[in-house]
Amino acid sequence: MTDSQGSNGIWDALWEFLASIRLTIILLFSLAVTSIIGTLIPQNKAPMEYLQAFGEFQFRLFNALDFFDMYRSWWFRLLIILLVLNIIVCSIERLSALSKILFVKNPKVKPSRFRRAKNKIVFDVPDPVETMGARYSGIVKRGYTYFKEETVDGGVWLYAEKWRWSRIGVYVVHFSVVLLLIGSLVGSILGFEGFVNIPEQESTDRIFLRGNGQALQLPFEVRCEDFDVSFYDTGAPKEFRSHLKIIENGQTVVEKHIIVNDPLRYRGINFFQSSYGKLDAPHDHAEHETPPEALDLRVIDKATGAAHDFTTRIGERQVIPGGVGAFKIMEYQPHLTFGGQDLGAGLQVEVTLTGQSPETILLPLHFPNFDRMRGGALFFTVTGQKRQTFSPAEKAERYYTGLQVTKDPGVPIVYAGFITMLVGFVISFFMSHQMVAVEIAPKGSGSRIAVSGVSNRNRLGMDRKVERLAAQLRQNAVRNRSDAGSSSAPLHD
């Protein structure tokens, strides 16, 4: 076997694999099952929430399978790509046979097909074949895009058809599904979803991605010029709106007041009004710009309830009694951030439980219960820290606006897919390839007329067309006999 034959064999096998209806069923079933999983497991939440909900083992398993951001996982994208290729190959396979019908310039009439038609209507007229062929041709071709006249077995066949191209309606629907899938892929690969909180009178050029909390640089700045909120009598928020500006190269290029479901859009990026909150009056963090010489930490074993107090310094390793493990303060940060929020001064602590890999946790100095949401076997808190206070009367009340930030370049492709699908449905459900034939055969000195029609769908509609055409032809024959009788009548004085 030559290399060329081997290569052709591989391509043939791959083509046969992609053209398989069984593959279509497997892919659709797989997408249905994984979509159920994506519905049951909330997507793009904070890792701590998943850890608390599922425990460490399930968290690690689901995280390895990309269940927490399933629709952007490599294997879900692979399923989509395979389905796109499967639809394209299956359509090409069937279109190759359909092309013999669609693209023929002079379709061949098969008399047997129309003679067997159940909707055939037969009647006799006294006029010869030659006369009836010329008379009926104008009636038969009316309303049709193709017409031809043939002489068959001593008689005349009048054949007309229209909407031959409507046979591709199902393939238009297939193409629309391909567009929808490609649009979802483009959005999954090139798009993003994040959030940002912007205080009044402040700007930012960074957002934080949902799920992993990573910062994403924007090619411009977003400024919250003002924020307003109104309330019902019950105290529930009635409406909140943000006055946003897009600043690019030092110039305001877009400005808009946004409310819920009325976003600001710029360069394919959407800013939705999502939430809001009050800002604490600024504390004096001067004492925390440099790390304290010593820090007091308390470690509580959740299983036994035992609490152990430590006074330690940055870099010192402390062993937890009972053989539980050890910890070490790795770094002090005057502005510790979590999920895009500034938690003030805090610590990064490396915790190593016996028999496990080291884990880094965050301990804000001013939030003693912060580590509880981690859901670990040990609970860490910083003690002995003076809390900052302020008088509300001394500071003006300020808000921050919470924005949901999205970019999905696949949306135009998805819209095109929906429009194409509607076109495909109209073609598939309301149009059909309609063919009518009138056979004019000699019978004695007159002719026998047989009217029939076929279509690839809506056969009841075709039956009614045949009945109307037969009625028109009968009426034409009667009218011509009446006209002939009138013209031959003798004239009287």
Tab-separated table of C-alpha atoms in Angstrom:
chain	number	residue	atom	x	y	z
A	1	MET	CA	0.000	0.000	0.000
A	2	THR	CA	1.407	3.399	-0.991
A	3	ASP	CA	1.565	6.450	1.302
A	4	SER	CA	-1.107	8.101	-0.829
A	5	GLN	CA	-3.471	5.162	-0.369
A	6	GLY	CA	-2.827	5.128	3.374
A	7	SER	CA	-3.490	8.849	3.625
A	8	ASN	CA	-6.708	8.507	1.648
A	9	GLY	CA	-7.776	5.666	3.908
A	10	ILE	CA	-7.296	7.813	7.012
A	11	TRP	CA	-9.228	10.720	5.510
A	12	ASP	CA	-12.019	8.400	4.371
A	13	ALA	CA	-12.287	6.896	7.854
A	14	LEU	CA	-12.327	10.350	9.442
A	15	TRP	CA	-14.978	11.549	6.989
A	16	GLU	CA	-17.108	8.471	7.658
A	17	PHE	CA	-16.731	9.041	11.418
A	18	LEU	CA	-17.832	12.691	11.167
A	19	ALA	CA	-20.727	11.808	8.825
A	20	SER	CA	-22.178	9.316	11.308
A	21	ILE	CA	-25.654	9.939	12.697
A	22	ARG	CA	-24.602	7.850	15.696
A	23	LEU	CA	-21.934	10.463	16.437
A	24	THR	CA	-24.632	13.161	16.314
A	25	ILE	CA	-26.729	11.297	18.875
A	26	ILE	CA	-23.743	10.735	21.180
A	27	LEU	CA	-22.688	14.384	20.994
A	28	LEU	CA	-26.193	15.709	21.648
A	29	PHE	CA	-26.620	13.328	24.591
A	30	SER	CA	-23.219	14.352	26.008
A	31	LEU	CA	-24.052	18.051	25.709
A	32	ALA	CA	-27.414	17.479	27.382
A	33	VAL	CA	-25.839	15.635	30.320
A	34	THR	CA	-23.043	18.178	30.780
A	35	SER	CA	-25.544	21.040	30.579
A	36	ILE	CA	-27.488	19.431	33.420
A	37	ILE	CA	-24.257	19.298	35.431
A	38	GLY	CA	-23.595	22.948	34.623
A	39	THR	CA	-27.091	23.795	35.882
A	40	LEU	CA	-26.794	21.833	39.121
A	41	ILE	CA	-23.317	23.190	39.922
A	42	PRO	CA	-23.294	27.017	40.061
A	43	GLN	CA	-20.709	28.413	37.675
A	44	ASN	CA	-17.868	30.866	38.320
A	45	LYS	CA	-18.289	31.197	42.072
A	46	ALA	CA	-15.463	31.901	44.487
A	47	PRO	CA	-13.321	28.819	45.295
A	48	MET	CA	-14.130	29.200	48.980
A	49	GLU	CA	-17.839	28.762	48.260
A	50	TYR	CA	-17.211	25.509	46.384
A	51	LEU	CA	-14.915	24.282	49.151
A	52	GLN	CA	-17.589	24.888	51.751
A	53	ALA	CA	-20.334	23.316	49.620
A	54	PHE	CA	-18.550	20.152	48.430
A	55	GLY	CA	-15.661	19.521	50.772
A	56	GLU	CA	-12.016	19.187	49.842
A	57	PHE	CA	-12.141	15.902	47.875
A	58	GLN	CA	-15.099	16.825	45.663
A	59	PHE	CA	-13.719	20.339	45.262
A	60	ARG	CA	-10.425	19.008	43.901
A	61	LEU	CA	-12.213	16.475	41.656
A	62	PHE	CA	-14.696	18.975	40.202
A	63	ASN	CA	-11.971	21.577	39.799
A	64	ALA	CA	-9.819	19.082	37.850
A	65	LEU	CA	-12.812	18.348	35.580
A	66	ASP	CA	-13.472	22.080	35.063
A	67	PHE	CA	-17.014	21.718	36.409
A	68	PHE	CA	-16.848	25.175	38.021
A	69	ASP	CA	-16.312	26.907	34.653
A	70	MET	CA	-17.685	24.134	32.494
A	71	TYR	CA	-18.723	26.114	29.434
A	72	ARG	CA	-15.150	27.377	29.002
A	73	SER	CA	-13.520	23.988	29.613
A	74	TRP	CA	-11.421	22.386	26.867
A	75	TRP	CA	-13.583	19.262	26.731
A	76	PHE	CA	-16.878	21.200	26.381
A	77	ARG	CA	-15.359	23.238	23.550
A	78	LEU	CA	-14.205	19.976	21.936
A	79	LEU	CA	-17.783	18.650	22.044
A	80	ILE	CA	-19.009	21.822	20.338
A	81	ILE	CA	-16.314	21.628	17.656
A	82	LEU	CA	-17.110	17.972	16.962
A	83	LEU	CA	-20.819	18.766	16.668
A	84	VAL	CA	-20.094	21.613	14.239
A	85	LEU	CA	-17.944	19.334	12.069
A	86	ASN	CA	-20.552	16.568	12.285
A	87	ILE	CA	-23.356	18.862	11.089
A	88	ILE	CA	-21.231	20.254	8.248
A	89	VAL	CA	-20.092	16.837	7.010
A	90	CYS	CA	-23.581	15.307	7.246
A	91	SER	CA	-25.022	18.253	5.307
A	92	ILE	CA	-22.377	17.989	2.591
A	93	GLU	CA	-23.056	14.254	2.271
A	94	ARG	CA	-26.751	14.821	1.649
A	95	LEU	CA	-26.389	17.995	-0.387
A	96	SER	CA	-24.244	16.145	-2.915
A	97	ALA	CA	-27.255	13.983	-3.802
A	98	LEU	CA	-29.647	16.939	-3.691
A	99	SER	CA	-27.493	18.926	-6.130
A	100	LYS	CA	-28.791	16.736	-8.974
A	101	ILE	CA	-32.232	18.224	-8.339
A	102	LEU	CA	-31.254	21.774	-7.403
A	103	PHE	CA	-28.796	22.669	-10.137
A	104	VAL	CA	-30.153	20.884	-13.225
A	105	LYS	CA	-31.115	23.374	-15.956
A	106	ASN	CA	-33.505	21.141	-17.868
A	107	PRO	CA	-35.170	18.688	-15.458
A	108	LYS	CA	-36.297	15.430	-16.974
A	109	VAL	CA	-40.010	14.703	-16.670
A	110	LYS	CA	-40.876	11.192	-15.519
A	111	PRO	CA	-44.417	10.440	-16.771
A	112	SER	CA	-44.742	7.393	-14.542
A	113	ARG	CA	-44.363	9.523	-11.431
A	114	PHE	CA	-47.302	11.726	-12.326
A	115	ARG	CA	-49.430	8.872	-13.701
A	116	ARG	CA	-49.175	7.150	-10.307
A	117	ALA	CA	-50.092	10.310	-8.377
A	118	LYS	CA	-53.149	9.837	-6.154
A	119	ASN	CA	-54.371	13.355	-6.836
A	120	LYS	CA	-54.654	12.792	-10.604
A	121	ILE	CA	-57.839	14.215	-12.161
A	122	VAL	CA	-58.913	13.010	-15.634
A	123	PHE	CA	-61.511	14.471	-18.006
A	124	ASP	CA	-62.183	14.434	-21.778
A	125	VAL	CA	-62.496	17.296	-24.240
A	126	PRO	CA	-63.615	17.130	-27.896
A	127	ASP	CA	-60.674	19.162	-29.249
A	128	PRO	CA	-57.545	17.541	-30.706
A	129	VAL	CA	-54.216	17.295	-28.871
A	130	GLU	CA	-52.461	19.995	-30.902
A	131	THR	CA	-55.161	22.557	-30.124
A	132	MET	CA	-55.296	21.748	-26.408
A	133	GLY	CA	-51.520	21.925	-25.965
A	134	ALA	CA	-51.329	25.479	-27.298
A	135	ARG	CA	-54.425	26.507	-25.359
A	136	TYR	CA	-53.414	25.078	-21.964
A	137	SER	CA	-49.720	26.048	-21.898
A	138	GLY	CA	-50.459	29.640	-20.804
A	139	ILE	CA	-52.682	28.445	-17.969
A	140	VAL	CA	-50.298	25.768	-16.687
A	141	LYS	CA	-47.179	27.939	-16.515
A	142	ARG	CA	-48.976	30.797	-14.750
A	143	GLY	CA	-47.453	31.257	-11.260
A	144	TYR	CA	-44.527	28.899	-11.856
A	145	THR	CA	-40.876	29.755	-12.497
A	146	TYR	CA	-40.079	26.885	-14.882
A	147	PHE	CA	-42.172	25.459	-17.712
A	148	LYS	CA	-41.607	23.105	-20.610
A	149	GLU	CA	-43.675	21.224	-23.168
A	150	GLU	CA	-42.776	17.744	-24.397
A	151	THR	CA	-44.269	15.275	-26.870
A	152	VAL	CA	-44.520	11.803	-25.350
A	153	ASP	CA	-46.212	8.708	-26.855
A	154	GLY	CA	-48.198	10.740	-29.379
A	155	GLY	CA	-49.475	13.110	-26.723
A	156	VAL	CA	-48.314	16.344	-25.141
A	157	TRP	CA	-46.948	16.853	-21.641
A	158	LEU	CA	-47.081	20.294	-20.032
A	159	TYR	CA	-44.750	20.464	-17.029
A	160	ALA	CA	-44.271	23.372	-14.573
A	161	GLU	CA	-42.503	23.721	-11.251
A	162	LYS	CA	-41.482	26.332	-8.655
A	163	TRP	CA	-39.530	26.730	-5.439
A	164	ARG	CA	-37.066	23.996	-6.285
A	165	TRP	CA	-34.564	25.725	-3.990
A	166	SER	CA	-36.907	25.277	-1.002
A	167	ARG	CA	-35.446	21.795	-0.616
A	168	ILE	CA	-32.448	23.426	1.069
A	169	GLY	CA	-34.625	24.740	3.934
A	170	VAL	CA	-33.457	22.027	6.306
A	171	TYR	CA	-29.838	22.793	5.423
A	172	VAL	CA	-30.432	26.480	6.159
A	173	VAL	CA	-31.537	25.359	9.623
A	174	HIS	CA	-28.395	23.218	9.884
A	175	PHE	CA	-26.283	26.236	8.938
A	176	SER	CA	-28.052	28.342	11.577
A	177	VAL	CA	-27.186	25.759	14.244
A	178	VAL	CA	-23.554	25.878	13.088
A	179	LEU	CA	-23.608	29.682	13.449
A	180	LEU	CA	-25.070	29.406	16.953
A	181	LEU	CA	-22.404	26.909	18.006
A	182	ILE	CA	-19.579	28.950	16.458
A	183	GLY	CA	-20.920	32.065	18.180
A	184	SER	CA	-20.862	30.291	21.536
A	185	LEU	CA	-17.296	29.121	20.876
A	186	VAL	CA	-16.126	32.623	19.947
A	187	GLY	CA	-17.717	34.032	23.096
A	188	SER	CA	-16.237	31.274	25.238
A	189	ILE	CA	-12.694	31.726	23.899
A	190	LEU	CA	-12.479	35.477	23.281
A	191	GLY	CA	-15.060	36.805	25.740
A	192	PHE	CA	-15.015	37.309	29.496
A	193	GLU	CA	-17.278	38.062	32.446
A	194	GLY	CA	-16.092	40.025	35.425
A	195	PHE	CA	-16.997	42.612	38.000
A	196	VAL	CA	-15.662	45.798	39.484
A	197	ASN	CA	-16.655	48.098	42.327
A	198	ILE	CA	-15.955	51.787	41.692
A	199	PRO	CA	-16.375	54.412	44.435
A	200	GLU	CA	-17.954	57.717	43.521
A	201	GLN	CA	-15.547	60.218	41.969
A	202	GLU	CA	-12.995	57.482	41.260
A	203	SER	CA	-11.763	55.678	38.140
A	204	THR	CA	-10.291	52.295	37.338
A	205	ASP	CA	-8.884	50.497	34.325
A	206	ARG	CA	-9.009	47.009	35.860
A	207	ILE	CA	-11.773	44.505	36.456
A	208	PHE	CA	-11.719	41.120	38.155
A	209	LEU	CA	-12.770	37.949	36.365
A	210	ARG	CA	-15.439	35.809	37.918
A	211	GLY	CA	-14.345	32.498	39.280
A	212	ASN	CA	-10.612	33.046	39.619
A	213	GLY	CA	-10.634	36.708	40.659
A	214	GLN	CA	-7.757	37.534	38.318
A	215	ALA	CA	-7.337	41.170	37.348
A	216	LEU	CA	-7.915	42.106	33.714
A	217	GLN	CA	-6.569	45.332	32.267
A	218	LEU	CA	-8.995	47.382	30.193
A	219	PRO	CA	-7.808	49.523	27.259
A	220	PHE	CA	-9.515	52.545	28.850
A	221	GLU	CA	-10.653	53.890	32.218
A	222	VAL	CA	-14.138	53.741	33.712
A	223	ARG	CA	-15.113	56.530	36.069
A	224	CYS	CA	-18.096	56.658	38.406
A	225	GLU	CA	-18.945	60.339	38.424
A	226	ASP	CA	-21.952	59.944	40.681
A	227	PHE	CA	-24.236	57.304	42.192
A	228	ASP	CA	-27.875	57.710	43.253
A	229	VAL	CA	-30.232	55.322	44.975
A	230	SER	CA	-33.906	55.717	45.909
A	231	PHE	CA	-35.869	53.559	48.343
A	232	TYR	CA	-39.416	52.369	48.927
A	233	ASP	CA	-41.168	53.170	52.199
A	234	THR	CA	-40.207	49.707	53.406
A	235	GLY	CA	-36.518	50.565	53.001
A	236	ALA	CA	-35.996	48.263	50.003
A	237	PRO	CA	-34.034	49.835	47.128
A	238	LYS	CA	-36.348	51.175	44.418
A	239	GLU	CA	-33.832	52.238	41.789
A	240	PHE	CA	-30.106	52.772	41.698
A	241	ARG	CA	-28.207	54.374	38.870
A	242	SER	CA	-24.625	55.258	38.085
A	243	HIS	CA	-23.240	58.151	36.095
A	244	LEU	CA	-20.363	56.527	34.200
A	245	LYS	CA	-17.726	57.957	31.931
A	246	ILE	CA	-15.337	56.143	29.617
A	247	ILE	CA	-11.994	57.922	29.552
A	248	GLU	CA	-9.521	57.119	26.799
A	249	ASN	CA	-6.247	58.970	26.234
A	250	GLY	CA	-7.296	61.492	28.868
A	251	GLN	CA	-10.549	62.353	27.072
A	252	THR	CA	-14.138	61.419	27.931
A	253	VAL	CA	-15.372	59.441	24.915
A	254	VAL	CA	-18.665	58.037	26.280
A	255	GLU	CA	-20.891	59.193	29.112
A	256	LYS	CA	-24.114	57.589	30.292
A	257	HIS	CA	-26.406	57.139	33.281
A	258	ILE	CA	-27.008	53.405	33.626
A	259	ILE	CA	-29.645	51.473	35.529
A	260	VAL	CA	-30.422	47.775	35.758
A	261	ASN	CA	-30.868	46.281	32.254
A	262	ASP	CA	-29.742	49.490	30.564
A	263	PRO	CA	-25.954	49.082	30.264
A	264	LEU	CA	-23.208	51.234	28.872
A	265	ARG	CA	-21.532	49.622	25.853
A	266	TYR	CA	-18.166	50.593	24.459
A	267	ARG	CA	-15.791	48.715	22.148
A	268	GLY	CA	-17.704	45.488	22.602
A	269	ILE	CA	-17.536	45.666	26.421
A	270	ASN	CA	-20.772	45.975	28.407
A	271	PHE	CA	-21.102	47.584	31.839
A	272	PHE	CA	-24.262	46.490	33.664
A	273	GLN	CA	-25.535	48.008	36.886
A	274	SER	CA	-25.341	45.057	39.245
A	275	SER	CA	-25.066	46.183	42.865
A	276	TYR	CA	-24.019	48.982	45.152
A	277	GLY	CA	-22.867	49.572	48.697
A	278	LYS	CA	-21.863	52.178	51.212
A	279	LEU	CA	-18.228	53.014	51.688
A	280	ASP	CA	-16.783	53.071	55.156
A	281	ALA	CA	-15.256	56.374	56.067
A	282	PRO	CA	-11.508	56.159	55.509
A	283	HIS	CA	-9.532	54.839	58.448
A	284	ASP	CA	-6.152	56.004	59.422
A	285	HIS	CA	-4.002	53.093	58.321
A	286	ALA	CA	-0.730	54.872	58.983
A	287	GLU	CA	0.093	52.546	61.838
A	288	HIS	CA	-0.250	49.575	59.461
A	289	GLU	CA	1.889	50.834	56.589
A	290	THR	CA	4.779	48.921	58.183
A	291	PRO	CA	4.313	45.445	59.687
A	292	PRO	CA	4.102	45.118	63.479
A	293	GLU	CA	7.129	43.536	65.111
A	294	ALA	CA	5.003	40.780	66.652
A	295	LEU	CA	1.560	39.462	65.860
A	296	ASP	CA	-0.895	37.497	67.992
A	297	LEU	CA	-2.689	34.629	66.280
A	298	ARG	CA	-5.219	32.167	67.592
A	299	VAL	CA	-5.647	28.731	66.012
A	300	ILE	CA	-8.809	26.745	66.730
A	301	ASP	CA	-9.111	23.045	65.912
A	302	LYS	CA	-12.676	22.652	64.628
A	303	ALA	CA	-12.774	18.939	65.430
A	304	THR	CA	-11.805	19.256	69.125
A	305	GLY	CA	-12.530	22.925	69.772
A	306	ALA	CA	-9.038	23.348	71.232
A	307	ALA	CA	-7.642	26.888	70.906
A	308	HIS	CA	-3.954	27.736	70.809
A	309	ASP	CA	-2.533	31.267	71.040
A	310	PHE	CA	0.735	32.246	69.418
A	311	THR	CA	2.885	35.371	69.369
A	312	THR	CA	4.950	35.196	66.229
A	313	ARG	CA	6.844	37.211	63.636
A	314	ILE	CA	6.995	37.177	59.878
A	315	GLY	CA	8.973	34.163	58.702
A	316	GLU	CA	8.828	32.256	61.999
A	317	ARG	CA	7.526	28.696	61.810
A	318	GLN	CA	5.117	27.727	64.580
A	319	VAL	CA	4.177	24.130	65.374
A	320	ILE	CA	0.582	23.547	66.379
A	321	PRO	CA	0.279	21.255	69.432
A	322	GLY	CA	-1.177	17.803	69.001
A	323	GLY	CA	0.714	16.968	65.806
A	324	VAL	CA	-1.868	18.812	63.702
A	325	GLY	CA	0.662	20.715	61.639
A	326	ALA	CA	2.473	24.032	61.497
A	327	PHE	CA	2.103	27.545	60.072
A	328	LYS	CA	4.286	30.489	59.102
A	329	ILE	CA	3.474	34.131	58.297
A	330	MET	CA	4.858	34.638	54.817
A	331	GLU	CA	4.012	38.266	54.117
A	332	TYR	CA	2.396	41.365	55.585
A	333	GLN	CA	0.307	43.559	53.255
A	334	PRO	CA	-0.998	46.994	54.255
A	335	HIS	CA	-3.814	46.585	51.692
A	336	LEU	CA	-4.847	42.967	51.424
A	337	THR	CA	-7.243	42.292	48.521
A	338	PHE	CA	-9.726	39.458	48.043
A	339	GLY	CA	-12.097	39.216	45.081
A	340	GLY	CA	-11.228	42.747	44.086
A	341	GLN	CA	-11.995	44.170	47.548
A	342	ASP	CA	-9.500	46.029	49.741
A	343	LEU	CA	-9.696	44.377	53.172
A	344	GLY	CA	-7.129	46.670	54.739
A	345	ALA	CA	-4.015	45.395	56.483
A	346	GLY	CA	-3.601	41.632	56.482
A	347	LEU	CA	-1.346	38.590	56.389
A	348	GLN	CA	-0.524	35.786	53.991
A	349	VAL	CA	-0.011	32.660	56.083
A	350	GLU	CA	1.312	29.309	54.888
A	351	VAL	CA	-0.446	26.434	56.662
A	352	THR	CA	0.896	22.875	56.450
A	353	LEU	CA	-1.307	20.175	57.944
A	354	THR	CA	0.299	16.843	58.731
A	355	GLY	CA	0.523	14.698	55.616
A	356	GLN	CA	-0.786	17.448	53.328
A	357	SER	CA	0.681	20.004	50.965
A	358	PRO	CA	1.183	23.613	52.158
A	359	GLU	CA	-1.764	25.978	51.687
A	360	THR	CA	-1.697	29.782	51.658
A	361	ILE	CA	-4.529	31.560	53.476
A	362	LEU	CA	-5.411	35.231	53.904
A	363	LEU	CA	-5.970	36.805	57.346
A	364	PRO	CA	-7.267	40.412	57.378
A	365	LEU	CA	-6.424	42.156	60.633
A	366	HIS	CA	-9.844	43.820	60.911
A	367	PHE	CA	-12.027	40.795	60.036
A	368	PRO	CA	-11.421	38.185	62.741
A	369	ASN	CA	-13.974	35.691	61.327
A	370	PHE	CA	-12.763	35.900	57.731
A	371	ASP	CA	-11.044	32.486	57.758
A	372	ARG	CA	-14.238	30.681	58.829
A	373	MET	CA	-15.586	30.702	55.273
A	374	ARG	CA	-12.573	28.696	54.082
A	375	GLY	CA	-14.032	25.600	55.706
A	376	GLY	CA	-10.691	24.080	56.702
A	377	ALA	CA	-9.902	21.813	59.645
A	378	LEU	CA	-8.289	24.746	61.469
A	379	PHE	CA	-9.621	28.259	61.953
A	380	PHE	CA	-7.074	31.098	62.139
A	381	THR	CA	-7.710	34.613	63.433
A	382	VAL	CA	-5.555	37.612	64.313
A	383	THR	CA	-6.020	38.858	67.875
A	384	GLY	CA	-4.790	41.857	69.785
A	385	GLN	CA	-5.343	44.337	66.931
A	386	LYS	CA	-6.923	47.683	67.633
A	387	ARG	CA	-9.989	48.297	65.508
A	388	GLN	CA	-10.281	51.629	63.720
A	389	THR	CA	-13.371	53.727	64.445
A	390	PHE	CA	-14.766	56.908	63.044
A	391	SER	CA	-17.670	59.273	63.676
A	392	PRO	CA	-20.281	59.245	60.869
A	393	ALA	CA	-21.003	62.873	61.556
A	394	GLU	CA	-17.471	63.761	60.552
A	395	LYS	CA	-17.566	62.079	57.123
A	396	ALA	CA	-19.923	62.441	54.188
A	397	GLU	CA	-21.812	59.275	53.148
A	398	ARG	CA	-20.375	57.756	49.975
A	399	TYR	CA	-21.362	54.832	47.803
A	400	TYR	CA	-19.634	52.546	45.393
A	401	THR	CA	-21.279	51.140	42.277
A	402	GLY	CA	-21.008	47.429	41.532
A	403	LEU	CA	-20.722	46.739	37.814
A	404	GLN	CA	-20.964	43.468	35.930
A	405	VAL	CA	-18.571	43.679	32.999
A	406	THR	CA	-18.957	41.368	30.021
A	407	LYS	CA	-17.541	40.952	26.564
A	408	ASP	CA	-18.917	38.431	24.098
A	409	PRO	CA	-17.724	38.910	20.502
A	410	GLY	CA	-19.795	35.891	19.516
A	411	VAL	CA	-23.113	37.705	20.042
A	412	PRO	CA	-23.377	39.049	16.428
A	413	ILE	CA	-22.750	35.520	15.150
A	414	VAL	CA	-25.454	34.158	17.466
A	415	TYR	CA	-27.906	36.819	16.261
A	416	ALA	CA	-27.087	35.886	12.664
A	417	GLY	CA	-27.741	32.260	13.607
A	418	PHE	CA	-31.189	33.059	15.026
A	419	ILE	CA	-32.164	35.085	11.947
A	420	THR	CA	-30.911	32.306	9.660
A	421	MET	CA	-32.871	29.748	11.692
A	422	LEU	CA	-36.085	31.760	11.283
A	423	VAL	CA	-35.474	31.926	7.522
A	424	GLY	CA	-34.859	28.171	7.470
A	425	PHE	CA	-38.080	27.509	9.405
A	426	VAL	CA	-40.110	29.671	7.002
A	427	ILE	CA	-38.657	27.807	4.017
A	428	SER	CA	-39.092	24.393	5.629
A	429	PHE	CA	-42.647	24.843	6.916
A	430	PHE	CA	-44.262	27.222	4.427
A	431	MET	CA	-42.571	26.441	1.110
A	432	SER	CA	-42.187	23.276	-0.933
A	433	HIS	CA	-40.880	22.125	-4.286
A	434	GLN	CA	-44.100	22.022	-6.308
A	435	MET	CA	-44.395	20.251	-9.675
A	436	VAL	CA	-47.527	19.957	-11.826
A	437	ALA	CA	-48.021	18.086	-15.066
A	438	VAL	CA	-50.847	18.024	-17.589
A	439	GLU	CA	-50.926	15.017	-19.934
A	440	ILE	CA	-52.926	15.593	-23.135
A	441	ALA	CA	-53.431	12.247	-24.856
A	442	PRO	CA	-55.462	11.541	-28.007
A	443	LYS	CA	-58.837	9.881	-27.516
A	444	GLY	CA	-60.861	9.380	-30.656
A	445	SER	CA	-61.283	12.732	-32.347
A	446	GLY	CA	-60.751	14.560	-29.046
A	447	SER	CA	-58.328	14.481	-26.134
A	448	ARG	CA	-58.072	13.034	-22.656
A	449	ILE	CA	-56.665	15.445	-20.057
A	450	ALA	CA	-54.885	14.134	-16.930
A	451	VAL	CA	-53.859	16.738	-14.301
A	452	SER	CA	-51.560	15.725	-11.431
A	453	GLY	CA	-48.954	17.208	-9.141
A	454	VAL	CA	-46.274	16.221	-6.653
A	455	SER	CA	-44.358	18.079	-3.953
A	456	ASN	CA	-41.735	17.200	-1.381
A	457	ARG	CA	-44.019	18.349	1.477
A	458	ASN	CA	-47.532	19.727	2.121
A	459	ARG	CA	-49.218	17.194	-0.124
A	460	LEU	CA	-52.692	18.369	0.914
A	461	GLY	CA	-51.847	21.808	-0.414
A	462	MET	CA	-50.673	20.271	-3.687
A	463	ASP	CA	-53.938	18.303	-3.973
A	464	ARG	CA	-55.886	21.574	-3.760
A	465	LYS	CA	-53.641	23.156	-6.416
A	466	VAL	CA	-54.322	20.214	-8.748
A	467	GLU	CA	-58.068	20.572	-8.174
A	468	ARG	CA	-57.958	24.307	-8.936
A	469	LEU	CA	-55.825	23.772	-12.060
A	470	ALA	CA	-58.148	21.028	-13.332
A	471	ALA	CA	-61.155	23.284	-12.758
A	472	GLN	CA	-59.489	26.097	-14.724
A	473	LEU	CA	-58.675	23.775	-17.615
A	474	ARG	CA	-62.262	22.385	-17.681
A	475	GLN	CA	-63.676	25.902	-17.593
A	476	ASN	CA	-61.369	26.917	-20.449
A	477	ALA	CA	-62.536	23.952	-22.542
A	478	VAL	CA	-66.201	24.735	-21.888
A	479	ARG	CA	-65.739	28.423	-22.658
A	480	ASN	CA	-63.981	27.668	-25.949
A	481	ARG	CA	-66.748	25.260	-27.015
A	482	SER	CA	-69.316	27.930	-26.144
A	483	ASP	CA	-67.401	30.562	-28.124
A	484	ALA	CA	-67.065	28.192	-31.080
A	485	GLY	CA	-70.806	27.443	-31.015
A	486	SER	CA	-71.680	31.143	-30.940
A	487	SER	CA	-69.449	31.979	-33.863
A	488	SER	CA	-70.915	29.192	-36.022
A	489	ALA	CA	-74.601	30.094	-35.364
A	490	PRO	CA	-76.530	31.505	-38.467
A	491	LEU	CA	-77.370	35.189	-38.605
A	492	HIS	CA	-81.074	36.238	-38.902
A	493	ASP	CA	-82.459	39.457	-40.234
